[in-house]
Amino acid sequence: MCGIVGYIGPKNAYNVVLKGLQRLEYRGYDSAGVALYADDELKICKTKGKVSELVKKCEKENITSGHIGIGHTRWATHGEPNDVNSHPHVSNSGDLVIIHNGIIENYESLKKELTNRGYSFESDTDTEVLINLIEDVKKKENVKLGKAVQVALNQTIGAYAIAVFDRNKPNEIVVARLGSPLAIGVGEDEYFIASDASPFIEFTNKSIYLEDGEMAVVRLGRNIKVRKIKNDKLIEPYVQELQLSLDQIEKAGYEHFMLKEIYEQPEAIKDTYRGRMLPEKGLIRMAGIDDNIEKFLNARRIIVIACGTSWHAGLVSEYLFEDFARIPVEVEYASEFRYRNPIITEDDVVIAISQSGETADTMAAIKIAKEKGAFVFGVCNVVGSSISRETHAGAYTHAGPEIGVASTKAFTTQITILTLIALKLGKQKGEISNSQFHAYLNELDSIPEKIERTLQTNDAVIKVAEAYKKAKNCLYLGRGHNFPVALEGALKLKEISYIHAEGYPAAEMKHGPIALIDEMMPVVVIATKKGHYEKVVSNIQEIKSRKGKIIAVVTEGDTSVKQMADHILEVPDTFEEFTPLLTTIPLQLLSYHIAVMLGKNVDQPRNLAKSVTVE
Ligand code: G6P
């Protein structure tokens, strides 16, 4: 969490840093701050709240220029989100200034030592401890800033992406990373620093992604030198050419990123399977799978690890792998997996799913699986992200940047990738015949158009949202392939409208949640034609007889559920295995409209962040 931005060069650093922070606000928005060096002076402005608050404060205090600057948007870990705890933090002498994304776990013992040596602290943060530790090393050992940062970091335990500069040498920024992402944008006569490339993509498409345990001194007029933090070893930096465009990270006329991203799903799914799925040839081609096909075919089981919405995509894949490829699957929360004593062998294939590719728990779980000898395959959206680099092989979802904190297109594109893998393995294992395989590919190819049709039911969804926007609770039920969709629907509602919602397998309702049902309780039931239709219809009757309000997601043309439900939302017919790609859509729209009607901040819901790089 937390977004960091830095700039050094001929432009006004204030403009670059503030705009960059706005793009990174999805990473946290509890507080924001900037440090600029201008007119021989280090100026700092920071405030509780969003970047827009920071802009107001900077303008009021006339802190709006500099040729070097660093900025931070914070998701609070240590200390409440107030002005004092906001970054940047300054060392006791006032010379050094830092921004930090991550956690220094041993900050308390370091703070004690520094306090004993006369240092004092204004804030409750681990970051203020780190900058004073760097200052202490710099003074004691009489070394340059880069060296001081390196020595200090070797005394810390934790995670970080940091940028530091010295007001006495305002032509360089020292950066380092361990566990949190850090990219350096390389311009003609300027450098950018950011948590991801979005703050600098309009200026340069050349980027160096620091690896874990690396640091760099970014100095004007000199090529970037990257070193290992541990042993100072010099590393040749790899300058990557990025494909990202500015259009992709702007709202394109939509009121919110979330709505834009919901509507992008037909195209995003096409981008996911383009070049990989060739229905006319009856072929699925995926380099990451083809190159490791034996591992998959001989897998004793597949273990899927993920968090949040990605975990729900993992649950959907359990049905797909078992149906198509007959491979046993376990789906694990990465945070639980890593702290258990999981039994993993070399015959296991681990699939790690992560939109951001930066989630700390998923990353840690991958490391454990690798240590135990498993083959680890990544499904990530962000190209070049930490998880995509840590895994043995993988497949990108190619959904394009997802900015709305509540995940939408990442979810459906993850399901698409996992469907392709499951189909491919099923075919190779002889579990799916040629004709079935062709039929599946053709049907999958029609899904984007069916999502377009589903999106046209938006007006019907708005009516449902209007009717239930004041609900205090909401239940989501689904069976089989649509059980994970029920969980995801409930999560979406919770995340952005703050209405309490629970997802359940429909049949489990009678083991508890049924006690909650009365005329005040809306129940969203996924009741598409295939699969467990009759059973779900019985569940609907049970809700009806207890006066619950039923919102049913049904297959176009359904008449039986229509008679019982208070509202229906229709999706086109498709194979049962592909229904999650359609049934998810009205649930995303429902939570979106309710949140808008309640006046909530849809793209940046309270307390959440898009990329969770703390444990
Ligand atoms: C956060 C986000 C969720 C996301 C989860 C996992 O909680 O708010 O939308 O599903 O992290 O993130 P990942 O990037 O690993 O998919």
XYZ file of C-alpha atoms and ligand atoms in Angstrom:
631
model
C 0.000 0.000 0.000
C 0.999 3.659 -0.139
C 2.086 5.312 -3.326
C 5.412 7.050 -3.773
C 6.511 9.474 -6.475
C 9.751 11.340 -7.083
C 11.136 13.614 -9.759
C 14.445 15.197 -10.615
C 14.945 17.264 -13.748
C 14.053 20.475 -15.570
C 10.264 20.285 -15.095
C 8.482 21.668 -12.060
C 8.703 18.713 -9.668
C 5.561 19.916 -7.881
C 3.401 19.339 -10.966
C 4.898 15.937 -11.753
C 4.727 14.676 -8.175
C 1.193 15.896 -7.402
C -0.251 14.527 -10.644
C 1.612 11.276 -10.040
C 0.182 11.018 -6.534
C -3.312 11.408 -7.945
C -2.679 8.446 -10.233
C -1.361 6.401 -7.326
C -4.158 7.271 -4.929
C -5.649 3.825 -5.472
C -2.793 2.564 -3.294
C -3.975 4.475 -0.227
C -5.583 7.782 0.563
C -5.410 8.364 4.307
C -2.945 11.217 3.980
C -0.608 12.793 1.449
C 2.520 14.900 1.417
C 5.292 16.352 -0.706
C 8.881 17.565 -0.168
C 10.348 20.006 -2.691
C 13.708 21.690 -2.937
C 13.487 25.200 -4.354
C 15.381 28.487 -3.815
C 17.984 26.797 -1.610
C 15.300 25.588 0.713
C 13.631 22.291 1.541
C 9.888 22.776 1.742
C 7.423 20.245 3.040
C 3.681 20.187 2.884
C 1.552 17.338 4.176
C -1.949 16.725 5.323
C -4.453 14.162 6.460
C -6.856 13.197 3.675
C -6.596 12.955 -0.063
C -4.239 14.425 -2.623
C -6.871 17.087 -3.440
C -6.495 18.318 0.166
C -2.745 18.403 -0.298
C -3.089 20.506 -3.467
C -5.204 23.050 -1.550
C -2.723 23.192 1.313
C 0.326 23.516 -0.982
C -1.324 26.351 -2.885
C -2.254 28.111 0.324
C 1.279 27.793 1.685
C 2.780 28.616 -1.694
C 4.771 25.376 -1.848
C 4.340 24.770 -5.547
C 7.746 24.536 -7.188
C 11.029 22.696 -7.144
C 13.416 20.871 -9.475
C 13.603 17.896 -7.162
C 10.698 16.511 -5.222
C 9.236 13.448 -3.576
C 5.629 12.747 -2.619
C 3.591 10.136 -0.847
C 0.002 9.008 -0.570
C -0.521 6.902 2.505
C -2.450 3.893 3.671
C -1.848 4.112 7.393
C 0.022 1.319 9.152
C 1.847 2.923 12.087
C 0.079 5.785 13.750
C -3.298 7.264 12.963
C -3.658 9.148 9.688
C -2.981 12.749 10.800
C -0.758 15.558 9.530
C 2.211 14.610 11.748
C 2.245 10.954 10.758
C 1.982 11.805 7.040
C 5.040 11.435 4.853
C 7.568 12.834 3.919
C 9.526 12.601 7.155
C 12.616 14.656 7.924
C 15.695 13.717 9.951
C 16.528 15.582 13.174
C 19.075 17.861 11.446
C 16.490 18.795 8.838
C 18.865 17.663 6.060
C 17.404 14.331 4.972
C 13.893 13.681 3.787
C 12.205 10.336 3.037
C 9.044 8.743 1.654
C 8.371 5.101 2.440
C 5.928 2.413 1.372
C 6.106 -0.621 3.660
C 6.795 -1.469 7.288
C 9.992 -1.481 9.319
C 9.206 -4.263 11.772
C 12.081 -3.659 14.202
C 11.486 0.085 14.390
C 10.811 0.059 18.122
C 14.221 -1.290 19.076
C 15.908 1.029 16.561
C 13.920 3.955 17.993
C 15.094 3.108 21.512
C 18.735 3.074 20.449
C 18.400 6.347 18.566
C 16.553 7.968 21.469
C 19.401 6.936 23.759
C 21.765 8.689 21.397
C 19.763 11.916 21.588
C 17.402 11.648 18.641
C 13.838 12.788 19.087
C 10.697 11.865 17.179
C 7.644 13.856 16.279
C 5.519 11.113 14.814
C 4.542 7.545 15.711
C 5.872 6.212 12.416
C 8.490 3.615 11.614
C 9.567 5.852 8.722
C 10.785 8.684 10.931
C 12.934 6.115 12.720
C 14.409 4.963 9.414
C 15.392 8.463 8.220
C 17.095 9.176 11.530
C 18.889 5.865 11.379
C 20.184 6.862 7.931
C 21.280 10.221 9.313
C 22.983 8.553 12.245
C 24.957 6.222 9.955
C 25.833 9.079 7.595
C 27.267 11.173 10.437
C 28.942 8.374 12.377
C 30.632 6.797 9.384
C 31.076 10.038 7.459
C 29.757 8.488 4.239
C 27.694 9.674 1.290
C 23.907 9.351 1.318
C 23.830 6.211 -0.871
C 26.191 4.362 1.442
C 24.338 5.534 4.548
C 21.049 4.258 3.131
C 22.626 0.917 2.352
C 24.178 0.469 5.802
C 20.982 1.561 7.541
C 18.770 -0.756 5.517
C 20.971 -3.676 6.471
C 19.973 -3.001 10.075
C 16.263 -3.119 9.361
C 13.777 -5.955 9.204
C 10.671 -5.388 7.136
C 9.518 -4.186 3.781
C 10.112 -0.967 1.952
C 10.192 1.076 -1.177
C 11.898 4.326 -0.218
C 13.131 7.518 -1.809
C 15.482 9.792 0.127
C 17.263 13.034 -0.669
C 19.613 15.411 1.091
C 18.922 19.154 0.950
C 22.673 19.723 0.843
C 22.980 17.688 -2.355
C 19.752 18.297 -4.243
C 20.805 16.624 -7.491
C 20.216 13.020 -6.490
C 17.562 10.760 -4.997
C 18.493 7.460 -3.381
C 15.918 4.701 -3.805
C 15.687 1.141 -2.511
C 13.182 -1.675 -2.443
C 12.398 -4.839 -0.559
C 8.895 -6.204 -0.811
C 7.233 -3.023 -2.107
C 7.408 -2.042 -5.788
C 9.588 0.718 -7.189
C 10.008 1.821 -10.796
C 12.437 4.415 -12.150
C 11.288 6.262 -15.270
C 14.237 7.160 -17.469
C 13.775 10.378 -19.475
C 16.198 12.354 -21.662
C 17.598 14.602 -18.946
C 15.304 13.682 -16.101
C 14.344 10.793 -13.845
C 11.045 9.748 -12.296
C 10.449 7.462 -9.352
C 7.129 5.794 -8.630
C 5.353 2.766 -7.201
C 4.216 1.950 -10.732
C 4.698 3.520 -14.137
C 1.412 5.467 -14.233
C 2.881 8.759 -12.864
C 5.503 8.975 -15.619
C 4.023 7.188 -18.613
C 3.140 10.476 -20.313
C 6.800 11.533 -20.201
C 8.723 8.337 -20.894
C 8.049 4.691 -21.657
C 11.474 3.592 -20.429
C 11.486 2.110 -16.978
C 13.830 0.254 -14.654
C 12.020 -1.941 -12.117
C 14.182 -2.480 -9.070
C 14.244 -6.058 -7.842
C 13.869 -6.957 -4.176
C 17.015 -6.132 -2.255
C 18.246 -3.561 -4.789
C 18.929 0.145 -4.470
C 19.950 2.913 -6.846
C 21.399 6.382 -6.757
C 19.411 8.444 -9.251
C 21.574 11.422 -10.144
C 21.131 14.000 -12.876
C 23.654 13.794 -15.693
C 24.698 10.248 -14.874
C 23.466 6.787 -15.776
C 21.645 4.951 -13.041
C 23.736 2.683 -10.866
C 21.902 -0.219 -9.268
C 23.428 -2.130 -6.364
C 22.561 -4.997 -4.064
C 21.686 -3.648 -0.631
C 23.214 -6.635 1.069
C 26.720 -6.610 -0.405
C 26.989 -3.471 -2.551
C 27.428 -5.551 -5.718
C 26.902 -3.479 -8.879
C 24.102 -4.713 -11.171
C 23.504 -3.830 -14.808
C 20.011 -2.255 -14.841
C 17.506 -3.583 -17.363
C 15.641 -0.742 -19.056
C 12.194 -1.970 -20.076
C 10.063 -0.395 -22.840
C 6.498 -0.089 -21.547
C 3.338 -0.639 -23.595
C 1.042 1.281 -21.258
C -0.708 4.351 -22.706
C -2.069 7.437 -20.963
C -5.584 6.731 -22.314
C -5.629 3.454 -20.450
C -5.231 5.152 -17.110
C -7.803 7.916 -17.589
C -11.574 7.788 -17.134
C -12.548 8.161 -20.803
C -15.805 10.008 -20.049
C -17.097 7.603 -17.386
C -18.055 9.015 -14.026
C -15.925 6.514 -12.157
C -13.060 4.175 -12.963
C -15.114 1.284 -11.618
C -17.891 1.899 -14.149
C -15.370 2.270 -16.971
C -13.737 -0.967 -15.935
C -17.083 -2.803 -15.737
C -17.830 -1.667 -19.295
C -14.344 -2.590 -20.478
C -14.900 -6.252 -19.700
C -15.899 -7.443 -23.191
C -12.710 -5.942 -24.656
C -10.576 -6.973 -21.701
C -11.667 -10.597 -22.046
C -10.907 -10.513 -25.755
C -7.463 -9.140 -24.919
C -7.016 -12.004 -22.474
C -7.671 -14.742 -25.005
C -6.474 -12.964 -28.161
C -3.627 -14.935 -29.748
C -4.044 -17.676 -27.161
C -7.370 -19.174 -28.139
C -7.800 -20.093 -31.796
C -11.342 -21.510 -32.120
C -11.073 -22.069 -35.890
C -7.970 -24.214 -35.373
C -9.302 -25.830 -32.215
C -6.228 -24.712 -30.312
C -5.211 -23.017 -27.081
C -1.661 -21.720 -27.161
C -0.109 -20.387 -23.966
C 3.655 -20.221 -23.704
C 3.746 -20.456 -19.905
C 1.692 -23.661 -20.013
C 3.194 -25.158 -23.207
C 6.722 -24.784 -21.838
C 5.773 -26.563 -18.618
C 3.080 -28.901 -19.821
C 4.544 -31.995 -18.120
C 4.396 -30.290 -14.749
C 0.702 -29.621 -15.220
C -0.172 -33.003 -16.684
C 1.635 -34.860 -13.911
C 0.388 -32.604 -11.145
C -0.863 -34.547 -8.136
C -3.006 -31.537 -7.382
C -3.259 -27.850 -8.042
C -3.121 -25.470 -5.115
C -4.480 -22.016 -5.841
C -3.314 -19.182 -3.570
C -4.715 -15.663 -3.648
C -6.447 -12.932 -1.629
C -9.699 -10.999 -1.962
C -11.380 -11.014 -5.334
C -8.495 -13.008 -6.818
C -9.286 -15.724 -4.280
C -12.844 -15.792 -5.599
C -11.477 -16.266 -9.124
C -9.449 -19.126 -7.673
C -12.624 -20.704 -6.270
C -14.265 -20.486 -9.700
C -11.219 -22.263 -11.143
C -11.638 -25.142 -8.701
C -14.858 -26.073 -10.519
C -13.203 -25.575 -13.901
C -10.103 -27.672 -13.241
C -12.122 -30.438 -11.679
C -14.739 -30.421 -14.455
C -12.476 -30.040 -17.461
C -9.159 -31.551 -16.425
C -10.079 -33.859 -13.524
C -7.227 -32.530 -11.416
C -7.860 -32.149 -7.665
C -7.732 -28.524 -6.577
C -7.353 -26.752 -3.275
C -7.987 -23.041 -3.035
C -6.255 -21.278 -0.186
C -6.201 -17.801 1.257
C -2.545 -16.864 0.863
C -2.535 -15.394 4.366
C -3.641 -18.702 5.917
C -1.498 -20.885 3.701
C 1.715 -19.098 4.616
C 1.198 -19.355 8.353
C 0.122 -22.999 8.385
C 2.513 -25.811 7.879
C 1.224 -26.724 4.422
C 2.042 -30.104 2.954
C 3.453 -29.382 -0.478
C 5.548 -31.622 -2.667
C 7.364 -31.391 -5.975
C 4.324 -32.965 -7.628
C 2.150 -30.001 -6.752
C 1.474 -27.113 -9.058
C 0.732 -23.868 -7.282
C -1.192 -21.174 -9.119
C -0.861 -17.730 -7.554
C -3.484 -15.239 -8.678
C -3.007 -11.514 -8.168
C -4.235 -8.501 -10.098
C -1.518 -6.197 -8.782
C 1.158 -8.840 -8.547
C 2.271 -7.141 -5.338
C 0.079 -8.583 -2.569
C 2.404 -9.318 0.346
C 0.617 -12.436 1.611
C 0.462 -13.988 -1.852
C 4.127 -13.207 -2.400
C 5.108 -14.822 0.894
C 2.993 -17.910 0.117
C 4.746 -18.246 -3.253
C 8.126 -18.212 -1.562
C 7.060 -21.000 0.803
C 5.712 -23.100 -2.063
C 8.960 -22.622 -3.990
C 11.064 -23.577 -0.986
C 9.101 -26.800 -0.728
C 9.812 -27.618 -4.344
C 6.455 -26.902 -5.980
C 6.204 -25.438 -9.456
C 4.604 -21.995 -9.117
C 2.605 -20.409 -11.909
C 1.477 -16.767 -11.688
C -1.704 -15.201 -13.022
C -1.125 -11.441 -12.759
C -2.439 -8.352 -14.453
C 0.364 -5.887 -13.849
C 3.214 -6.564 -16.230
C 6.599 -6.749 -14.544
C 5.052 -6.932 -11.064
C 6.857 -8.678 -8.221
C 4.729 -11.839 -8.328
C 5.097 -12.155 -12.087
C 8.841 -12.139 -11.572
C 8.928 -14.399 -8.541
C 6.949 -17.247 -10.121
C 8.507 -19.952 -12.343
C 6.161 -19.175 -15.218
C 2.847 -17.457 -15.733
C 0.229 -15.812 -17.866
C -0.770 -12.170 -17.828
C -4.469 -11.366 -17.876
C -3.909 -8.293 -20.117
C -6.954 -6.546 -18.608
C -5.198 -3.167 -18.764
C -4.770 -0.979 -15.684
C -7.482 -1.464 -13.074
C -7.727 1.709 -11.002
C -11.045 1.301 -9.137
C -10.218 -0.268 -5.796
C -13.103 -2.743 -6.125
C -11.875 -5.280 -8.641
C -14.082 -5.977 -11.679
C -12.354 -6.647 -14.991
C -9.411 -8.239 -13.217
C -11.819 -10.855 -11.835
C -13.432 -11.813 -15.140
C -10.116 -11.857 -16.988
C -8.587 -14.051 -14.277
C -11.497 -16.451 -14.747
C -10.908 -16.343 -18.501
C -7.225 -17.278 -18.172
C -8.027 -20.055 -15.717
C -10.732 -21.350 -18.072
C -8.205 -21.479 -20.916
C -5.726 -23.381 -18.774
C -8.347 -25.845 -17.531
C -9.647 -26.465 -21.056
C -6.159 -26.919 -22.432
C -5.231 -29.430 -19.745
C -8.555 -31.234 -20.131
C -7.930 -31.601 -23.842
C -4.327 -32.795 -23.408
C -5.406 -35.294 -20.769
C -8.113 -36.664 -23.018
C -10.865 -35.618 -20.614
C -12.491 -33.449 -23.279
C -13.227 -34.739 -26.765
C -12.325 -32.785 -29.900
C -15.898 -31.818 -30.593
C -16.522 -30.724 -26.999
C -13.310 -28.720 -27.095
C -14.395 -26.926 -30.271
C -17.774 -26.204 -28.749
C -16.176 -24.757 -25.607
C -13.826 -22.533 -27.587
C -16.614 -21.207 -29.785
C -18.783 -20.512 -26.765
C -15.963 -18.765 -24.910
C -15.443 -16.650 -28.012
C -19.072 -15.491 -27.754
C -18.762 -14.414 -24.108
C -17.627 -10.810 -24.791
C -20.717 -10.227 -26.934
C -22.898 -11.819 -24.234
C -21.356 -9.512 -21.643
C -22.239 -6.563 -23.929
C -25.835 -7.782 -23.849
C -25.750 -8.185 -20.088
C -24.459 -4.627 -19.724
C -27.572 -3.446 -21.552
C -29.650 -4.515 -18.548
C -28.128 -1.583 -16.643
C -31.495 0.222 -16.371
C -33.086 -2.805 -14.735
C -30.174 -2.943 -12.296
C -30.650 0.754 -11.439
C -34.288 0.025 -10.472
C -33.180 -2.776 -8.160
C -30.515 -0.513 -6.664
C -33.139 2.173 -6.045
C -35.377 -0.339 -4.256
C -32.681 -1.719 -1.929
C -30.209 1.116 -1.423
C -31.405 1.565 2.166
C -31.011 -2.101 3.088
C -28.845 -2.773 6.129
C -28.003 -6.341 5.159
C -28.040 -8.427 2.028
C -27.605 -12.120 1.328
C -26.104 -13.547 -1.885
C -26.733 -17.177 -2.782
C -25.369 -19.358 -5.553
C -24.584 -23.011 -6.188
C -21.824 -24.821 -8.054
C -19.911 -22.551 -10.401
C -21.937 -19.623 -9.132
C -21.218 -20.056 -5.441
C -17.965 -18.042 -5.767
C -19.925 -15.428 -7.730
C -22.246 -15.052 -4.728
C -19.184 -14.435 -2.533
C -17.826 -11.913 -5.004
C -21.202 -10.133 -5.308
C -21.383 -9.765 -1.528
C -17.794 -8.534 -1.344
C -18.474 -5.858 -3.979
C -21.477 -4.553 -2.040
C -19.551 -4.474 1.252
C -16.497 -2.837 -0.255
C -18.091 0.176 -1.872
C -21.508 0.736 -0.275
C -20.606 -0.409 3.284
C -23.806 -2.477 3.441
C -23.288 -5.681 5.320
C -23.524 -8.585 2.870
C -22.771 -12.292 3.016
C -22.329 -14.815 0.247
C -23.382 -18.411 0.831
C -23.749 -21.644 -1.078
C -27.535 -21.636 -1.583
C -28.014 -24.966 0.163
C -26.180 -23.769 3.261
C -28.848 -21.145 3.815
C -30.897 -23.550 5.872
C -27.972 -24.112 8.234
C -28.068 -20.612 9.667
C -28.648 -17.606 7.408
C -32.312 -18.535 6.935
C -32.842 -17.301 10.499
C -32.112 -13.791 9.250
C -34.690 -13.767 6.501
C -37.698 -11.502 6.878
C -39.382 -8.842 4.741
C -36.427 -6.489 5.306
C -33.839 -8.862 3.870
C -32.985 -8.671 0.174
C -31.587 -11.962 -1.117
C -29.728 -12.035 -4.412
C -29.993 -15.509 -5.883
C -28.094 -16.701 -8.921
C -30.527 -19.032 -10.662
C -29.326 -19.583 -14.211
C -30.924 -22.365 -16.224
C -28.156 -24.964 -16.226
C -26.575 -26.774 -13.330
C -28.531 -26.781 -10.143
C -31.530 -24.857 -11.375
C -34.238 -26.967 -9.712
C -32.421 -26.927 -6.395
C -31.994 -23.171 -6.501
C -35.682 -22.783 -7.323
C -36.455 -24.703 -4.119
C -34.183 -22.346 -2.192
C -36.043 -19.396 -3.678
C -39.311 -20.882 -2.455
C -37.869 -21.223 1.029
C -36.920 -17.531 1.011
C -40.303 -16.546 -0.398
C -42.209 -18.355 2.299
C -40.271 -16.336 4.882
C -41.120 -13.101 3.089
C -37.548 -12.345 1.974
C -37.170 -10.057 -1.036
C -35.769 -11.947 -4.003
C -33.526 -10.479 -6.660
C -32.832 -13.320 -9.073
C -30.151 -13.447 -11.744
C -31.703 -15.701 -14.383
C -31.164 -16.903 -17.924
C -32.901 -14.772 -20.596
C -36.475 -15.950 -21.122
C -36.810 -17.706 -17.758
C -40.437 -17.776 -16.635
C -40.602 -19.927 -13.489
C -38.274 -17.867 -11.306
C -39.867 -14.689 -12.651
C -43.139 -15.685 -10.994
C -41.520 -15.992 -7.593
C -38.886 -13.260 -7.604
C -39.457 -9.616 -6.740
C -36.954 -8.603 -9.405
C -35.125 -10.453 -12.126
C -31.902 -9.561 -13.881
C -31.331 -11.506 -17.079
C -28.124 -12.851 -18.582
C -27.793 -14.669 -21.933
C -27.670 -18.455 -21.971
C -24.259 -20.090 -21.998
C -22.529 -23.281 -20.862
C -22.821 -23.762 -17.138
C -19.027 -23.531 -16.744
C -18.989 -20.059 -18.273
C -21.950 -18.601 -16.368
C -19.751 -16.823 -13.758
C -18.444 -14.560 -16.532
C -22.016 -13.339 -17.095
C -23.701 -13.553 -13.691
C -20.943 -11.416 -12.145
C -21.840 -8.440 -14.339
C -25.254 -7.468 -12.862
C -23.833 -7.915 -9.362
C -20.972 -5.511 -10.118
C -23.461 -2.988 -11.527
C -25.779 -3.412 -8.551
C -23.110 -2.619 -5.987
C -21.856 0.255 -8.161
C -25.266 1.935 -8.429
C -26.122 1.461 -4.760
C -22.801 3.034 -3.760
C -23.361 5.986 -6.126
C -26.923 6.470 -4.820
C -25.604 6.463 -1.257
C -23.017 9.071 -2.189
C -20.063 6.821 -1.382
C -16.627 7.164 -2.905
C -16.870 4.327 -5.396
C -13.293 4.300 -6.647
C -11.656 4.819 -3.288
C -13.743 3.183 -0.576
C -12.786 3.939 3.017
C -10.005 1.930 4.631
C -9.255 -0.093 1.487
C -6.383 -0.023 -0.951
C -5.896 -1.588 -4.323
C -2.548 -3.074 -3.663
C -1.964 -4.583 -0.245
C 1.771 -4.748 0.290
C 1.523 -5.165 4.052
C 0.784 -8.455 5.760
C -7.111 -5.725 -2.078
C -8.010 -5.157 -3.143
C -8.891 -6.261 -3.715
C -8.022 -7.396 -4.236
C -7.086 -7.932 -3.159
C -6.054 -8.882 -3.739
O -7.860 -6.096 -0.974
O -8.818 -4.116 -2.610
O -9.661 -5.739 -4.777
O -8.837 -8.423 -4.687
O -6.360 -6.841 -2.569
O -5.225 -8.162 -4.613
P -4.424 -8.785 -5.817
O -3.744 -7.603 -6.453
O -3.449 -9.744 -5.221
O -5.373 -9.436 -6.728
